[in-house]
Coordinates of C-alpha atoms in Angstrom, one line a residue:
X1 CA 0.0 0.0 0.0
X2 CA 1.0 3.1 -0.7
X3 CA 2.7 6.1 1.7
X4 CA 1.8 8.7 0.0
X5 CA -1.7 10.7 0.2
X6 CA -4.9 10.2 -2.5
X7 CA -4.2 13.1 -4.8
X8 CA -7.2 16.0 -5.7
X9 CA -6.2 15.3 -9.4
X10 CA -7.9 12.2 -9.7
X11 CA -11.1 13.5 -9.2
X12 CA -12.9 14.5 -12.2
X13 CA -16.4 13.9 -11.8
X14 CA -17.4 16.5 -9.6
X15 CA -19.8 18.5 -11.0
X16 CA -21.9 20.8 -8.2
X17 CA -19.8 19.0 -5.3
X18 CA -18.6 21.5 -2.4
X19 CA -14.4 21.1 -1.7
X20 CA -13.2 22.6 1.2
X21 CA -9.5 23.4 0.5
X22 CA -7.2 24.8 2.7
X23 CA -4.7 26.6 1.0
X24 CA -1.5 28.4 1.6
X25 CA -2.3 31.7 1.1
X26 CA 0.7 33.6 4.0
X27 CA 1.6 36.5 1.7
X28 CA 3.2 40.0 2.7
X29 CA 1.4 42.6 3.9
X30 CA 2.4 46.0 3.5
X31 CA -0.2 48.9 4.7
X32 CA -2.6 46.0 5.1
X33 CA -2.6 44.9 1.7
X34 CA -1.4 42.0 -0.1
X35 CA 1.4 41.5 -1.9
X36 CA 1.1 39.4 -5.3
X37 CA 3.0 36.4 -4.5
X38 CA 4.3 33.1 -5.1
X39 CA 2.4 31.4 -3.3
X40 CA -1.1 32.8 -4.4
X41 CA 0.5 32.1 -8.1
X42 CA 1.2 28.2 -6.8
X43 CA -2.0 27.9 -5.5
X44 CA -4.1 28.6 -8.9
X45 CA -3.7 24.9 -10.5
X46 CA -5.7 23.1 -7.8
X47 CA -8.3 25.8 -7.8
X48 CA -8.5 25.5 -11.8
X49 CA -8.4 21.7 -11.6
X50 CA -12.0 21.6 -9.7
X51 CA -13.6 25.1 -10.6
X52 CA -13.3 23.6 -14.5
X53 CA -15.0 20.5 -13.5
X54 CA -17.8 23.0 -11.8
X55 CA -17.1 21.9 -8.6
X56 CA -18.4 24.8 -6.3
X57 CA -14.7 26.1 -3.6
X58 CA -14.7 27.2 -0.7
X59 CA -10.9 28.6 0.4
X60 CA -9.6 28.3 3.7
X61 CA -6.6 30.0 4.9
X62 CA -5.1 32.1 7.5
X63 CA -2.8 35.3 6.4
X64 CA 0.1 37.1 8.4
X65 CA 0.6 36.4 12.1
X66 CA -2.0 39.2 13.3
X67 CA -5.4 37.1 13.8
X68 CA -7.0 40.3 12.8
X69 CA -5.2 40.7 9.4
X70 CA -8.0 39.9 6.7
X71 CA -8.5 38.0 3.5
X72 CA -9.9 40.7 1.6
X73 CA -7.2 41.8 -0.2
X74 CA -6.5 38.5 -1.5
X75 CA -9.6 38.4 -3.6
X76 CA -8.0 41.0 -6.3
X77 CA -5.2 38.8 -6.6
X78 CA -7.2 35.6 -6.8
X79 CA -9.3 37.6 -9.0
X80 CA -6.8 38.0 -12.3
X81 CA -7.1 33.5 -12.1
X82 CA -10.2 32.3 -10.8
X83 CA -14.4 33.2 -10.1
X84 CA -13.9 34.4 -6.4
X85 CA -16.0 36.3 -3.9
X86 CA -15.3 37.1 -0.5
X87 CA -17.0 36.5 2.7
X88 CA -15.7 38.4 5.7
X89 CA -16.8 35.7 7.9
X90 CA -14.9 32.0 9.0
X91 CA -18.2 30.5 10.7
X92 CA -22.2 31.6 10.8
X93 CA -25.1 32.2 9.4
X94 CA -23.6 34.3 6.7
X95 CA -21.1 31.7 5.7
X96 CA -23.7 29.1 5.7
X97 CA -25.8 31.3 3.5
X98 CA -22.9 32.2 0.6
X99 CA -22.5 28.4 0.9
X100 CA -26.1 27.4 -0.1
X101 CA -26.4 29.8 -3.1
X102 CA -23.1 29.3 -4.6
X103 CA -23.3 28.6 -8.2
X104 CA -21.0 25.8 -9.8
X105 CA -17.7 26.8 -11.1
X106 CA -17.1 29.2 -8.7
X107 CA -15.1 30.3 -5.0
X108 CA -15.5 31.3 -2.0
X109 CA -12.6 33.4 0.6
X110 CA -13.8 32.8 3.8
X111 CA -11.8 35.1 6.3
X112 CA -9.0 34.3 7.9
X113 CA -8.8 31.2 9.9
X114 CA -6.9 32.7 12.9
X115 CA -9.4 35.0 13.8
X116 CA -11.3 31.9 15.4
X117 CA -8.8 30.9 18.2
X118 CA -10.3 27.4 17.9
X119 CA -8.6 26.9 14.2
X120 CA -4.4 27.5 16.5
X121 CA -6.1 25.0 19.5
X122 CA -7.2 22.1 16.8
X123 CA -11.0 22.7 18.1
X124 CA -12.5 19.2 17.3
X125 CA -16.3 20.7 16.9
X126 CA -14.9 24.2 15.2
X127 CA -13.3 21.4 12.7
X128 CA -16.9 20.2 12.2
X129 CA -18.6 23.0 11.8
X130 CA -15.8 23.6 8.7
X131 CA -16.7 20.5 7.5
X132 CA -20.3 21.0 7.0
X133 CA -19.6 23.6 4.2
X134 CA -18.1 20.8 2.1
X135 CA -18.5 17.3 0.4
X136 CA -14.8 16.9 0.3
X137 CA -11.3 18.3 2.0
X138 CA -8.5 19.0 0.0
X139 CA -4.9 20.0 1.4
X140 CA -2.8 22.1 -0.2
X141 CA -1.2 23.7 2.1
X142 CA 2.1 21.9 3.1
X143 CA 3.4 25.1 3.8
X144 CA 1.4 24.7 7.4
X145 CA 0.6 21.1 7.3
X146 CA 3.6 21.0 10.4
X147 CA 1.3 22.5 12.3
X148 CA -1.5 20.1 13.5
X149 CA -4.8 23.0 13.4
X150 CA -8.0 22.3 13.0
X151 CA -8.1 23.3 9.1
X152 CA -5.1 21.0 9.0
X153 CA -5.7 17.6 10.7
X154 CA -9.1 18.5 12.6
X155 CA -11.3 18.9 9.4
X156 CA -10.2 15.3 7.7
X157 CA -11.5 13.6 10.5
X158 CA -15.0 14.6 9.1
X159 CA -14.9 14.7 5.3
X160 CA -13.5 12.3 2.5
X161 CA -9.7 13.8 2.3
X162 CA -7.7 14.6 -0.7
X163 CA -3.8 16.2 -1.7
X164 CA -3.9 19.2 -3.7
X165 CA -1.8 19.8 -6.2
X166 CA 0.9 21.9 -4.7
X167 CA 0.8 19.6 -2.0
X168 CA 1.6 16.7 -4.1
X169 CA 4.4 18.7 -5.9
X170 CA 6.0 19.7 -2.4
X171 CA 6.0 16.2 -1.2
X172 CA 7.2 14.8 -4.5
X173 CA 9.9 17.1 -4.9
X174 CA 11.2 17.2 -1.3
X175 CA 11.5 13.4 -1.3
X176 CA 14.1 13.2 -3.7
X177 CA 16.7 15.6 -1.7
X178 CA 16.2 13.4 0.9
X179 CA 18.8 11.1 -0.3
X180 CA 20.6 13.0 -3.0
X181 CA 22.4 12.2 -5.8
X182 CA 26.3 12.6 -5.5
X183 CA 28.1 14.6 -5.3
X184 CA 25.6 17.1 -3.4
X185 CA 25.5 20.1 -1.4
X186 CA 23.4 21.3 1.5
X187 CA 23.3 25.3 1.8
X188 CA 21.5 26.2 5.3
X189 CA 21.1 29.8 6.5
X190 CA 18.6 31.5 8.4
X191 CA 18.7 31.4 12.4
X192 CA 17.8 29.2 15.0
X193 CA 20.1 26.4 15.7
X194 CA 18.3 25.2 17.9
X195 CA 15.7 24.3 16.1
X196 CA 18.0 23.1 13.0
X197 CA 20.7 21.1 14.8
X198 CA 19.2 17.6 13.7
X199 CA 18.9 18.8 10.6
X200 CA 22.4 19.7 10.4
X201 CA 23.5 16.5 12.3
X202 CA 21.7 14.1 9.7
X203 CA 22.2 16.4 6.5
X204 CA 26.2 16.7 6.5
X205 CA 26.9 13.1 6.9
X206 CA 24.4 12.3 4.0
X207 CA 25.2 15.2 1.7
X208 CA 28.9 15.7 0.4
X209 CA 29.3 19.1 1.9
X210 CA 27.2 21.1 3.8
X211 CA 27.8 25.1 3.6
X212 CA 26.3 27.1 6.7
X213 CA 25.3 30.4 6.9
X214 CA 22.9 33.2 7.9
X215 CA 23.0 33.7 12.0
X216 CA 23.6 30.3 12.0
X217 CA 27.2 30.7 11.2
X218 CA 27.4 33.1 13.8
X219 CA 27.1 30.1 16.1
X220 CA 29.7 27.8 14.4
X221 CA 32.3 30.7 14.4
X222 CA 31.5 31.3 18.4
X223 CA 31.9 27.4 18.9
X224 CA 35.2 27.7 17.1
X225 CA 36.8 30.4 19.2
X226 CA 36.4 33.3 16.9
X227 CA 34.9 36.9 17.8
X228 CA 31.7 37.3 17.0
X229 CA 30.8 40.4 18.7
X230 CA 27.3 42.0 18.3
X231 CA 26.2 39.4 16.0
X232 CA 23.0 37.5 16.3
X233 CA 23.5 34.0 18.0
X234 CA 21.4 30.9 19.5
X235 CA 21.4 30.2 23.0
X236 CA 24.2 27.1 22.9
X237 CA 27.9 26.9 22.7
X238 CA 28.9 24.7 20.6
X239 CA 32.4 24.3 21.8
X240 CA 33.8 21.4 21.4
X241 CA 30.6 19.6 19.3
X242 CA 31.9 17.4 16.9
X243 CA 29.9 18.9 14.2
X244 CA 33.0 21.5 14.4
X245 CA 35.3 18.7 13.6
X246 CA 33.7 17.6 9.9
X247 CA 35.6 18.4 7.3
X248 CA 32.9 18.3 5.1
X249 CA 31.3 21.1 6.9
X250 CA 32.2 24.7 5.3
X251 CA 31.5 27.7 7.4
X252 CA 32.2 31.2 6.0
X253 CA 36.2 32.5 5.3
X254 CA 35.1 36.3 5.2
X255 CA 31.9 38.3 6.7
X256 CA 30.3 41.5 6.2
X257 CA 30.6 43.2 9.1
X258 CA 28.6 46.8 10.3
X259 CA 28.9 48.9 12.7
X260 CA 27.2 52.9 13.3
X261 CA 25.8 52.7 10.2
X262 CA 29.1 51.2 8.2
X263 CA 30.2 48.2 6.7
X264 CA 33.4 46.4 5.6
X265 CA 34.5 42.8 4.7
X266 CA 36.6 41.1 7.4
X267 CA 38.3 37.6 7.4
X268 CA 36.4 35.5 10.2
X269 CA 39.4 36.4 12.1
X270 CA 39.3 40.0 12.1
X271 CA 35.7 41.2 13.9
X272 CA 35.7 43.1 16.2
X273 CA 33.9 43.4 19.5
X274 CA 31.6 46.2 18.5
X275 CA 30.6 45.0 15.1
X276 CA 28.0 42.9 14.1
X277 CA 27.8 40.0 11.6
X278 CA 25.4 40.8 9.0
X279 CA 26.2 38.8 5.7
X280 CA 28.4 35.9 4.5
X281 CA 31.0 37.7 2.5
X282 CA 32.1 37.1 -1.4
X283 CA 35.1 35.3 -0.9
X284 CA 32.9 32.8 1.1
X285 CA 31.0 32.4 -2.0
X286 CA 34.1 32.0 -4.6
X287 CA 34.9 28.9 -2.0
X288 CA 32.1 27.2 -2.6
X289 CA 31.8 28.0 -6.3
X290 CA 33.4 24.4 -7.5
X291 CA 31.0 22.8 -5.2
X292 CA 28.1 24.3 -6.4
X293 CA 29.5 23.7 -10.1
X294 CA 30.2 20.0 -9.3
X295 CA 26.9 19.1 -7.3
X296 CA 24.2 17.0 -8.9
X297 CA 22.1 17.5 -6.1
X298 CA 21.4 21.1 -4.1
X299 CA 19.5 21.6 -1.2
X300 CA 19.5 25.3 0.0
X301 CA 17.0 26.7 2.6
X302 CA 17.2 30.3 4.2
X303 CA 19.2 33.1 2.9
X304 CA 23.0 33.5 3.7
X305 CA 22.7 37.6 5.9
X306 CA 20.2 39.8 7.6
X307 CA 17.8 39.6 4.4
X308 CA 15.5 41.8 5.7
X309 CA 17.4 44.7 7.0
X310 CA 18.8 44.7 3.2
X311 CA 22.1 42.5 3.6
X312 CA 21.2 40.3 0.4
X313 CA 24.7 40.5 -1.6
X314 CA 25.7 36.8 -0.6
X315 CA 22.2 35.3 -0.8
X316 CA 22.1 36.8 -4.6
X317 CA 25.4 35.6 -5.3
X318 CA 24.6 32.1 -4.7
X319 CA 21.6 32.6 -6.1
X320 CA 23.2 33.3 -9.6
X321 CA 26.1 30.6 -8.6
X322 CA 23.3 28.0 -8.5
X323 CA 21.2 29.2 -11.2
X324 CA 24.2 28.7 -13.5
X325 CA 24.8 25.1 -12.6
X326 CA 23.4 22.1 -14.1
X327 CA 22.5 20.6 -10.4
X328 CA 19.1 19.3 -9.2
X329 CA 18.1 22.1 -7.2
X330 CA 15.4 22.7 -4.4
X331 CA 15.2 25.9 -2.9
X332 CA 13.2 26.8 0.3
X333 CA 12.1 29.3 2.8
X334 CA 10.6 32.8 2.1
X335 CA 13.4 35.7 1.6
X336 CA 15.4 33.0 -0.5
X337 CA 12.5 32.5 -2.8
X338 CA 11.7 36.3 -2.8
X339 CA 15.6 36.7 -3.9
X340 CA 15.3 34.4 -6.6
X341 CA 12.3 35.8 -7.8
X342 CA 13.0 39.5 -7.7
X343 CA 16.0 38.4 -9.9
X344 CA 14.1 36.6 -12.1
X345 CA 15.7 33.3 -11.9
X346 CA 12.7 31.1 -10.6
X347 CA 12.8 29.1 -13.8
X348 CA 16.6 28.5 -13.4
X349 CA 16.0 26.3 -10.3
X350 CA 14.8 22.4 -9.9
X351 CA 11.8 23.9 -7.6
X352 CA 11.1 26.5 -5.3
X353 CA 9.3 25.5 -2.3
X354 CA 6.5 27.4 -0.5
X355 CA 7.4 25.9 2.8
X356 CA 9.9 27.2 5.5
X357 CA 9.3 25.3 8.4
X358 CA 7.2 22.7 7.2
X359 CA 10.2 22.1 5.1
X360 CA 12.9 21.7 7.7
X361 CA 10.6 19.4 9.4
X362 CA 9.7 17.1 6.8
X363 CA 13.4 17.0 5.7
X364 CA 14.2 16.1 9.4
X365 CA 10.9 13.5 10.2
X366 CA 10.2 12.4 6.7
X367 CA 6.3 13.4 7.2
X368 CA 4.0 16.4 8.8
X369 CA 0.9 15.9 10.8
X370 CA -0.7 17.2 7.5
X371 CA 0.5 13.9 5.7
X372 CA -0.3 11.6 8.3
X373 CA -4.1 13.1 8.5
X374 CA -4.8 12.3 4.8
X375 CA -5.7 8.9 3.4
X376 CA -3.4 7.3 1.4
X377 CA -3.4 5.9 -2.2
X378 CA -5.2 2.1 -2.3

């Protein structure tokens, strides 16, 4: 039997059906509004897939971290892809009402999911009441399918449960890094080792090198003795670790460095006390240059410096470095795939994933509580 869950796309006969699906619909704010986005432009082909059969949609999904934040914006941007109208409602008689006179073909937004503290606490009879819009669940949002909501694994409990297509595509695609094809490299920046130690443990003794950095590096250069100064850094010491000790494990040669306002380029060796470490710098990037042109296989999740206070020299570098190559590439987490794409090199890469954390996780545990709540292929 198979592992893997019943995909949305073989469904074809479902003219006038209701489908719930929850979709991954987390894109920038700014004043309020929504930013067009990858992922609203990934989640179009499962939409498409029913609302052509005239199946009737009802979209689920939370946006920002701000419960109060609202879906409305999103409609305009759904708007330029599919037949969508908004409700500014999650539960209720008014839901229940924009439900009953929906006509087939077209969508629903319901508002944001997070509004409704029940959806965070995995609410078994707010998952029901969800439910009771719909004749079917579909999940296509892996990007939160780590976290066990009620949209998440409440809702399939109730309904006959499907995979949506960007789902399916995530899984698919994040299965084969999980044992590469030699010789490989794993690029991991971003911050919180704590959170990304096993990951690191596991991932440089099954990939052929393993480059770290982002804040992440900060921690590795502390372990090792150097001066990090001001620098962002996790709550461990990682003196002595053996992770230190694998030669396979590259860490940064030179770092941007800032300080009231200015910046240089300094060898790991030469920060100071009173600067900060804010990007990996370019010499860093010329070492692992015959990697990146060797690899088969690339894994890269989270960008290489302080992305969003502007530091994005290094992440674009390797961007470009990797673009160039003829290596299998997946790409994940949000500011890398906003560097890729505001270069224009999204096409350049193996796939882009909509994920961050649901990423790491799967990467590390091989499954989500997402996965586990769907039935699987007979």
């Amino acid at each position: 039997m198979s592992t893997k869950p019943r995909s949305v796309e073989a469904l074809t006969d479902i003219f006038g059906m209701r489908f719930l699906v929850r979709a991954s619909l987390d894109v920038p704010l700014e004043g309020g509004i929504a930013a067009d986005h990858f992922r609203v432009r990934r989640a179009i082909p499962t939409f498409v897939h029913l609302l052509d059969r005239g199946a009737r949609v009802i979209i689920l999904t939370h946006v920002g971290r701000d419960p109060e934040n609202s879906t409305e914006s999103l409609v305009s941007l759904l708007a330029k892809h599919i037949p969508v109208r908004y409700v500014p409602a999650v539960t209720g008689d008014e839901v229940y009402g924009a439900v009953a006179h929906m006509k087939e073909g077209t969508a629903l937004l319901l508002e944001n999911l997070r509004r409704d503290p029940r959806e965070t606490a995995n609410d078994p009879e707010f998952a029901r009441e969800l439910a009771s819009y719909g004749d079917f669940y579909v999940n296509d949002a892996f990007a939160v399918s780590h976290r066990e909501h009620a949209s998440i694994v409440g809702i399939p409990k109730f309904l006959p449960s499907f995979a949506g297509i960007v789902f399916m595509e995530e899984l698919n695609e994040l299965t084969k890094v999980v044992a590469p094809a030699s010789p490989s490299l794993f690029v991991l920046g971003g911050a919180k080792y704590e959170t990304k130690e096993p990951l690191i443990e596991e991932y440089s003794k099954t990939y052929t090198r393993t480059f770290i950095g982002g804040a992440l590096a900060n921690d590795f250069l502390k372990g090792k003795g150097y001066e990090v100064g001001t620098s962002v850094v996790s709550p461990v010491d990682l003196t002595g670790n053996e992770l230190l000790t694998r030669e396979n494990l590259k860490l940064p040669i030179d770092v941007v460095v800032e300080k009231g306002g200015t910046t240089r380029t300094a060898a790991v060796d030469e920060v100071a006390k009173d600067e900060k470490i804010v990007d990996v710098g370019l010499a860093s990037l010329e070492m692992i240059e015959p990697y990146i042109a060797e690899a088969e296989t690339i894994l890269w999740n989270g960008p290489l410096g302080y992305y969003e206070g502007g530091f994005d020299a290094a992440t674009k570098r390797c961007a470009d470095l990797i673009a160039s190559s003829s290596a299998y590439s997946v790409v994940g987490g949000g500011d890398t795939v906003a560097a890729i794409e505001s270069m224009g090199l999204q096409d350049k890469f193996g796939f882009l994933s909509t994920a961050g954390g649901a990423m790491l996780e799967f990467l590390e545990k091989r499954t989500l509580p997402g996965i586990e709540a769907l039935p699987k292929e007979s």
